[in-house]
């Protein structure tokens, strides 16, 4: 089978395992992101799922998810490196290694936690992204019922340190878990977190009127605008960093085993986090 078919089968296996083992516990189960609409990177294919549990998650739920992930890895061990990524908290080292890599990202939340977070999934900008790119697999369409108010400068002031740290703190510890043959895993983790910080930095640099009019949406949907936006709002050094991140993401297979690039993107991800945080706080 070709790689596109393989990604499809891996995604379908994860979905089937969730349906068998967790259907009675889940309020909603979605495919989210580009894959939900048939868009997938040939360089770095990844599939994102959103699991919304009823009321609150239990330890048994996480044990079940762990078994599901191991089942998927085992089934395709001769065909692909299946990378399980609980972004941004934990990137599981794959048990089987092949040239072709596929990432599975299960985003796990519950209706009780969403209620405690004032009706958002982690924050407004992340929830807006989920609402714009999802496909319900089974259950109730919980995302459709969420009404998200516009992002305001007050929202950013309350959450800026947490939101940047949310991505950069786990990444900053990542080098300790990879050996000298696994720099492609560090590169992958660094690229994912760099992208998320870059997107958040767009929102941070917007004026109150731009936020009200959701100008950030056009930038996030058109990546070619982002480097020049960063150069304008954060300076040339920041713009160059963003260019490098997108260059490596778009040509991942050319860079994935390059130690120098892995270290460079790791540094860029943390430095952009500092630049975004400092701009807002100073």
Short mmCIF file of N, CA, C and O in Angstrom, two decimals, residues 181-264:
data_model
loop_
_atom_site.label_atom_id
_atom_site.label_comp_id
_atom_site.label_asym_id
_atom_site.label_seq_id
_atom_site.Cartn_x
_atom_site.Cartn_y
_atom_site.Cartn_z
N UNK A 181 20.89 8.85 18.54
CA UNK A 181 20.28 8.34 17.30
C UNK A 181 18.84 8.83 17.14
O UNK A 181 18.16 8.44 16.19
N UNK A 182 18.37 9.68 18.06
CA UNK A 182 16.96 10.06 18.07
C UNK A 182 16.73 11.56 17.91
O UNK A 182 15.72 12.10 18.35
N UNK A 183 17.66 12.23 17.25
CA UNK A 183 17.48 13.67 17.08
C UNK A 183 16.31 14.00 16.17
O UNK A 183 15.77 15.11 16.20
N UNK A 184 15.87 13.04 15.34
CA UNK A 184 14.68 13.29 14.53
C UNK A 184 13.44 13.46 15.43
O UNK A 184 12.51 14.21 15.10
N UNK A 185 13.42 12.78 16.58
CA UNK A 185 12.31 12.93 17.50
C UNK A 185 12.34 14.29 18.19
O UNK A 185 11.30 14.92 18.40
N UNK A 186 13.54 14.75 18.52
CA UNK A 186 13.66 16.10 19.09
C UNK A 186 13.26 17.15 18.06
O UNK A 186 12.57 18.13 18.38
N UNK A 187 13.67 16.95 16.81
CA UNK A 187 13.30 17.89 15.75
C UNK A 187 11.78 17.93 15.59
O UNK A 187 11.18 19.01 15.49
N UNK A 188 11.15 16.77 15.55
CA UNK A 188 9.70 16.70 15.40
C UNK A 188 8.99 17.44 16.54
O UNK A 188 8.09 18.26 16.30
N UNK A 189 9.40 17.17 17.77
CA UNK A 189 8.78 17.81 18.92
C UNK A 189 9.00 19.33 18.90
O UNK A 189 8.10 20.11 19.21
N UNK A 190 10.19 19.73 18.50
CA UNK A 190 10.51 21.17 18.45
C UNK A 190 9.69 21.88 17.38
O UNK A 190 9.20 23.00 17.60
N UNK A 191 9.51 21.25 16.23
CA UNK A 191 8.72 21.86 15.15
C UNK A 191 7.26 22.05 15.58
O UNK A 191 6.66 23.09 15.31
N UNK A 192 6.70 21.04 16.22
CA UNK A 192 5.30 21.13 16.65
C UNK A 192 5.11 22.27 17.63
O UNK A 192 4.18 23.09 17.50
N UNK A 193 5.98 22.36 18.62
CA UNK A 193 5.84 23.40 19.62
C UNK A 193 6.19 24.78 19.07
O UNK A 193 5.55 25.77 19.44
N UNK A 194 7.17 24.84 18.17
CA UNK A 194 7.48 26.13 17.53
C UNK A 194 6.28 26.65 16.76
O UNK A 194 5.94 27.83 16.85
N UNK A 195 5.62 25.76 16.02
CA UNK A 195 4.44 26.18 15.24
C UNK A 195 3.35 26.72 16.15
O UNK A 195 2.76 27.78 15.87
N UNK A 196 3.10 26.05 17.26
CA UNK A 196 2.04 26.49 18.16
C UNK A 196 2.37 27.83 18.81
O UNK A 196 1.49 28.70 18.94
N UNK A 197 3.62 28.02 19.20
CA UNK A 197 4.01 29.30 19.78
C UNK A 197 3.93 30.41 18.73
O UNK A 197 3.49 31.53 19.03
N UNK A 198 4.34 30.12 17.51
CA UNK A 198 4.27 31.11 16.43
C UNK A 198 2.83 31.54 16.20
O UNK A 198 2.53 32.73 16.08
N UNK A 199 1.89 30.58 16.15
CA UNK A 199 0.49 30.92 15.95
C UNK A 199 -0.05 31.76 17.11
O UNK A 199 -0.79 32.72 16.90
N UNK A 200 0.34 31.39 18.32
CA UNK A 200 -0.10 32.17 19.47
C UNK A 200 0.48 33.58 19.43
O UNK A 200 -0.18 34.56 19.77
N UNK A 201 1.73 33.69 18.96
CA UNK A 201 2.37 34.99 18.85
C UNK A 201 1.67 35.93 17.89
O UNK A 201 1.75 37.17 18.05
N UNK A 202 1.00 35.38 16.90
CA UNK A 202 0.21 36.22 15.99
C UNK A 202 -0.91 36.90 16.76
O UNK A 202 -1.14 38.12 16.63
N UNK A 203 -1.61 36.14 17.58
CA UNK A 203 -2.70 36.69 18.37
C UNK A 203 -2.18 37.74 19.36
O UNK A 203 -2.77 38.81 19.52
N UNK A 204 -1.05 37.44 19.99
CA UNK A 204 -0.47 38.36 20.98
C UNK A 204 -0.13 39.71 20.37
O UNK A 204 -0.31 40.76 21.00
N UNK A 205 0.34 39.71 19.12
CA UNK A 205 0.81 40.95 18.50
C UNK A 205 -0.31 41.78 17.86
O UNK A 205 -0.06 42.87 17.35
N UNK A 206 -1.54 41.28 17.90
CA UNK A 206 -2.66 42.00 17.31
C UNK A 206 -3.12 43.15 18.21
O UNK A 206 -3.04 43.05 19.44
N UNK A 207 -3.60 44.20 17.60
CA UNK A 207 -4.24 45.28 18.35
C UNK A 207 -5.62 44.81 18.80
O UNK A 207 -6.14 43.78 18.33
N UNK A 208 -6.23 45.57 19.69
CA UNK A 208 -7.57 45.23 20.18
C UNK A 208 -8.57 45.17 19.02
O UNK A 208 -9.42 44.28 18.96
N UNK A 209 -8.47 46.11 18.08
CA UNK A 209 -9.38 46.12 16.93
C UNK A 209 -9.14 44.92 16.02
O UNK A 209 -10.08 44.32 15.50
N UNK A 210 -7.87 44.57 15.83
CA UNK A 210 -7.55 43.40 15.00
C UNK A 210 -8.09 42.12 15.63
O UNK A 210 -8.61 41.24 14.92
N UNK A 211 -7.99 42.03 16.94
CA UNK A 211 -8.55 40.86 17.62
C UNK A 211 -10.06 40.82 17.46
O UNK A 211 -10.64 39.76 17.18
N UNK A 212 -10.70 41.96 17.62
CA UNK A 212 -12.15 42.03 17.48
C UNK A 212 -12.60 41.59 16.10
O UNK A 212 -13.61 40.90 15.94
N UNK A 213 -11.84 41.96 15.08
CA UNK A 213 -12.19 41.62 13.70
C UNK A 213 -11.58 40.29 13.23
O UNK A 213 -11.69 39.94 12.06
N UNK A 214 -10.93 39.59 14.16
CA UNK A 214 -10.35 38.27 13.89
C UNK A 214 -9.39 38.28 12.69
O UNK A 214 -9.38 37.38 11.86
N UNK A 215 -8.56 39.32 12.64
CA UNK A 215 -7.57 39.44 11.56
C UNK A 215 -6.57 38.30 11.61
O UNK A 215 -6.03 37.88 10.59
N UNK A 216 -6.33 37.78 12.81
CA UNK A 216 -5.36 36.69 12.97
C UNK A 216 -5.73 35.45 12.17
O UNK A 216 -4.86 34.67 11.78
N UNK A 217 -7.01 35.26 11.88
CA UNK A 217 -7.45 34.07 11.14
C UNK A 217 -6.81 34.02 9.76
O UNK A 217 -6.33 32.97 9.32
N UNK A 218 -6.76 35.17 9.07
CA UNK A 218 -6.21 35.18 7.72
C UNK A 218 -4.72 34.87 7.71
O UNK A 218 -4.21 34.27 6.76
N UNK A 219 -4.02 35.26 8.78
CA UNK A 219 -2.59 34.96 8.86
C UNK A 219 -2.36 33.48 9.15
O UNK A 219 -1.49 32.84 8.55
N UNK A 220 -3.14 32.92 10.06
CA UNK A 220 -2.98 31.51 10.40
C UNK A 220 -3.35 30.62 9.23
O UNK A 220 -2.76 29.56 9.01
N UNK A 221 -4.33 31.04 8.43
CA UNK A 221 -4.75 30.24 7.28
C UNK A 221 -3.82 30.41 6.08
O UNK A 221 -3.87 29.62 5.15
N UNK A 222 -2.97 31.43 6.11
CA UNK A 222 -2.04 31.68 5.00
C UNK A 222 -0.63 31.81 5.56
O UNK A 222 -0.16 32.89 5.87
N UNK A 223 0.04 30.67 5.66
CA UNK A 223 1.34 30.63 6.34
C UNK A 223 2.38 31.54 5.69
O UNK A 223 3.30 32.00 6.35
N UNK A 224 2.24 31.80 4.38
CA UNK A 224 3.24 32.63 3.71
C UNK A 224 3.26 34.06 4.25
O UNK A 224 4.25 34.78 4.10
N UNK A 225 2.19 34.48 4.93
CA UNK A 225 2.14 35.83 5.51
C UNK A 225 2.88 35.93 6.84
O UNK A 225 3.24 37.02 7.28
N UNK A 226 3.09 34.80 7.48
CA UNK A 226 3.54 34.83 8.87
C UNK A 226 4.96 35.36 9.05
O UNK A 226 5.20 36.20 9.94
N UNK A 227 5.96 34.96 8.25
CA UNK A 227 7.31 35.51 8.47
C UNK A 227 7.36 37.03 8.37
O UNK A 227 8.01 37.68 9.21
N UNK A 228 6.69 37.60 7.38
CA UNK A 228 6.71 39.06 7.24
C UNK A 228 5.95 39.72 8.39
O UNK A 228 6.32 40.81 8.85
N UNK A 229 4.88 39.08 8.87
CA UNK A 229 4.15 39.60 10.02
C UNK A 229 5.08 39.66 11.23
O UNK A 229 5.12 40.66 11.97
N UNK A 230 5.84 38.59 11.46
CA UNK A 230 6.75 38.56 12.59
C UNK A 230 7.86 39.60 12.44
O UNK A 230 8.26 40.25 13.43
N UNK A 231 8.36 39.75 11.23
CA UNK A 231 9.41 40.75 11.02
C UNK A 231 8.88 42.15 11.33
O UNK A 231 9.58 42.98 11.93
N UNK A 232 7.63 42.40 10.95
CA UNK A 232 7.02 43.70 11.18
C UNK A 232 6.71 43.95 12.66
O UNK A 232 6.98 45.04 13.19
N UNK A 233 6.19 42.93 13.33
CA UNK A 233 5.73 43.12 14.72
C UNK A 233 6.79 42.78 15.77
O UNK A 233 6.74 43.32 16.89
N UNK A 234 7.73 41.89 15.42
CA UNK A 234 8.70 41.44 16.41
C UNK A 234 10.16 41.73 16.02
O UNK A 234 11.05 41.61 16.86
N UNK A 235 10.40 42.06 14.74
CA UNK A 235 11.76 42.34 14.30
C UNK A 235 12.31 41.28 13.35
O UNK A 235 11.78 40.18 13.24
N UNK A 236 13.39 41.65 12.65
CA UNK A 236 13.95 40.78 11.61
C UNK A 236 14.42 39.44 12.16
O UNK A 236 14.25 38.40 11.53
N UNK A 237 15.05 39.44 13.33
CA UNK A 237 15.55 38.19 13.90
C UNK A 237 14.41 37.19 14.10
O UNK A 237 14.52 36.01 13.77
N UNK A 238 13.29 37.68 14.63
CA UNK A 238 12.13 36.82 14.83
C UNK A 238 11.57 36.34 13.50
O UNK A 238 11.20 35.17 13.35
N UNK A 239 11.53 37.24 12.51
CA UNK A 239 11.04 36.86 11.18
C UNK A 239 11.89 35.77 10.56
O UNK A 239 11.37 34.82 9.95
N UNK A 240 13.20 35.87 10.72
CA UNK A 240 14.10 34.84 10.19
C UNK A 240 13.90 33.50 10.89
O UNK A 240 13.98 32.44 10.27
N UNK A 241 13.65 33.53 12.19
CA UNK A 241 13.39 32.30 12.93
C UNK A 241 12.14 31.60 12.39
O UNK A 241 12.11 30.38 12.20
N UNK A 242 11.10 32.39 12.17
CA UNK A 242 9.85 31.82 11.66
C UNK A 242 10.05 31.24 10.26
O UNK A 242 9.54 30.14 9.95
N UNK A 243 10.80 31.93 9.42
CA UNK A 243 11.09 31.41 8.08
C UNK A 243 11.78 30.05 8.18
O UNK A 243 11.45 29.12 7.42
N UNK A 244 12.73 29.93 9.09
CA UNK A 244 13.46 28.68 9.24
C UNK A 244 12.52 27.55 9.68
O UNK A 244 12.60 26.43 9.16
N UNK A 245 11.64 27.83 10.63
CA UNK A 245 10.70 26.81 11.10
C UNK A 245 9.85 26.29 9.95
O UNK A 245 9.71 25.06 9.76
N UNK A 246 9.30 27.18 9.13
CA UNK A 246 8.44 26.75 8.04
C UNK A 246 9.24 26.06 6.92
O UNK A 246 8.74 25.12 6.29
N UNK A 247 10.46 26.50 6.70
CA UNK A 247 11.33 25.83 5.72
C UNK A 247 11.58 24.38 6.12
O UNK A 247 11.47 23.46 5.30
N UNK A 248 11.90 24.16 7.39
CA UNK A 248 12.19 22.80 7.86
C UNK A 248 10.92 21.96 7.90
O UNK A 248 10.94 20.78 7.54
N UNK A 249 9.79 22.56 8.31
CA UNK A 249 8.53 21.81 8.33
C UNK A 249 8.13 21.35 6.94
O UNK A 249 7.67 20.22 6.75
N UNK A 250 8.29 22.23 5.95
CA UNK A 250 7.87 21.90 4.59
C UNK A 250 8.81 20.90 3.93
O UNK A 250 8.43 20.22 2.98
N UNK A 251 10.03 20.80 4.41
CA UNK A 251 11.03 19.90 3.82
C UNK A 251 11.60 18.97 4.89
O UNK A 251 12.80 18.72 4.93
N UNK A 252 10.71 18.47 5.72
CA UNK A 252 11.11 17.69 6.90
C UNK A 252 12.00 16.50 6.54
O UNK A 252 12.98 16.22 7.23
N UNK A 253 11.69 15.80 5.48
CA UNK A 253 12.45 14.59 5.13
C UNK A 253 13.90 14.91 4.80
O UNK A 253 14.79 14.06 4.97
N UNK A 254 14.16 16.13 4.35
CA UNK A 254 15.55 16.53 4.06
C UNK A 254 16.34 16.82 5.33
O UNK A 254 17.58 16.81 5.32
N UNK A 255 15.63 17.11 6.41
CA UNK A 255 16.29 17.55 7.63
C UNK A 255 16.16 16.58 8.80
O UNK A 255 16.83 16.74 9.82
N UNK A 256 15.32 15.57 8.69
CA UNK A 256 14.87 14.83 9.87
C UNK A 256 15.99 14.12 10.63
O UNK A 256 15.84 13.86 11.83
N UNK A 257 17.08 13.81 9.98
CA UNK A 257 18.18 13.13 10.67
C UNK A 257 19.40 14.02 10.87
O UNK A 257 20.48 13.54 11.20
N UNK A 258 19.20 15.33 10.70
CA UNK A 258 20.30 16.27 10.83
C UNK A 258 20.35 16.81 12.26
O UNK A 258 19.44 17.52 12.70
N UNK A 259 21.40 16.46 12.97
CA UNK A 259 21.53 16.83 14.38
C UNK A 259 21.58 18.35 14.54
O UNK A 259 20.93 18.92 15.43
N UNK A 260 22.33 19.02 13.69
CA UNK A 260 22.48 20.47 13.78
C UNK A 260 21.12 21.16 13.64
O UNK A 260 20.81 22.09 14.39
N UNK A 261 20.32 20.71 12.68
CA UNK A 261 19.00 21.32 12.47
C UNK A 261 18.09 21.07 13.67
O UNK A 261 17.34 21.96 14.08
N UNK A 262 18.14 19.86 14.23
CA UNK A 262 17.31 19.55 15.39
C UNK A 262 17.62 20.50 16.54
O UNK A 262 16.70 21.04 17.19
N UNK A 263 18.89 20.71 16.81
CA UNK A 263 19.28 21.60 17.91
C UNK A 263 18.89 23.05 17.60
O UNK A 263 18.48 23.80 18.50
N UNK A 264 19.00 23.42 16.33
CA UNK A 264 18.68 24.79 15.94
C UNK A 264 17.19 25.07 16.10
O UNK A 264 16.79 26.11 16.64
#
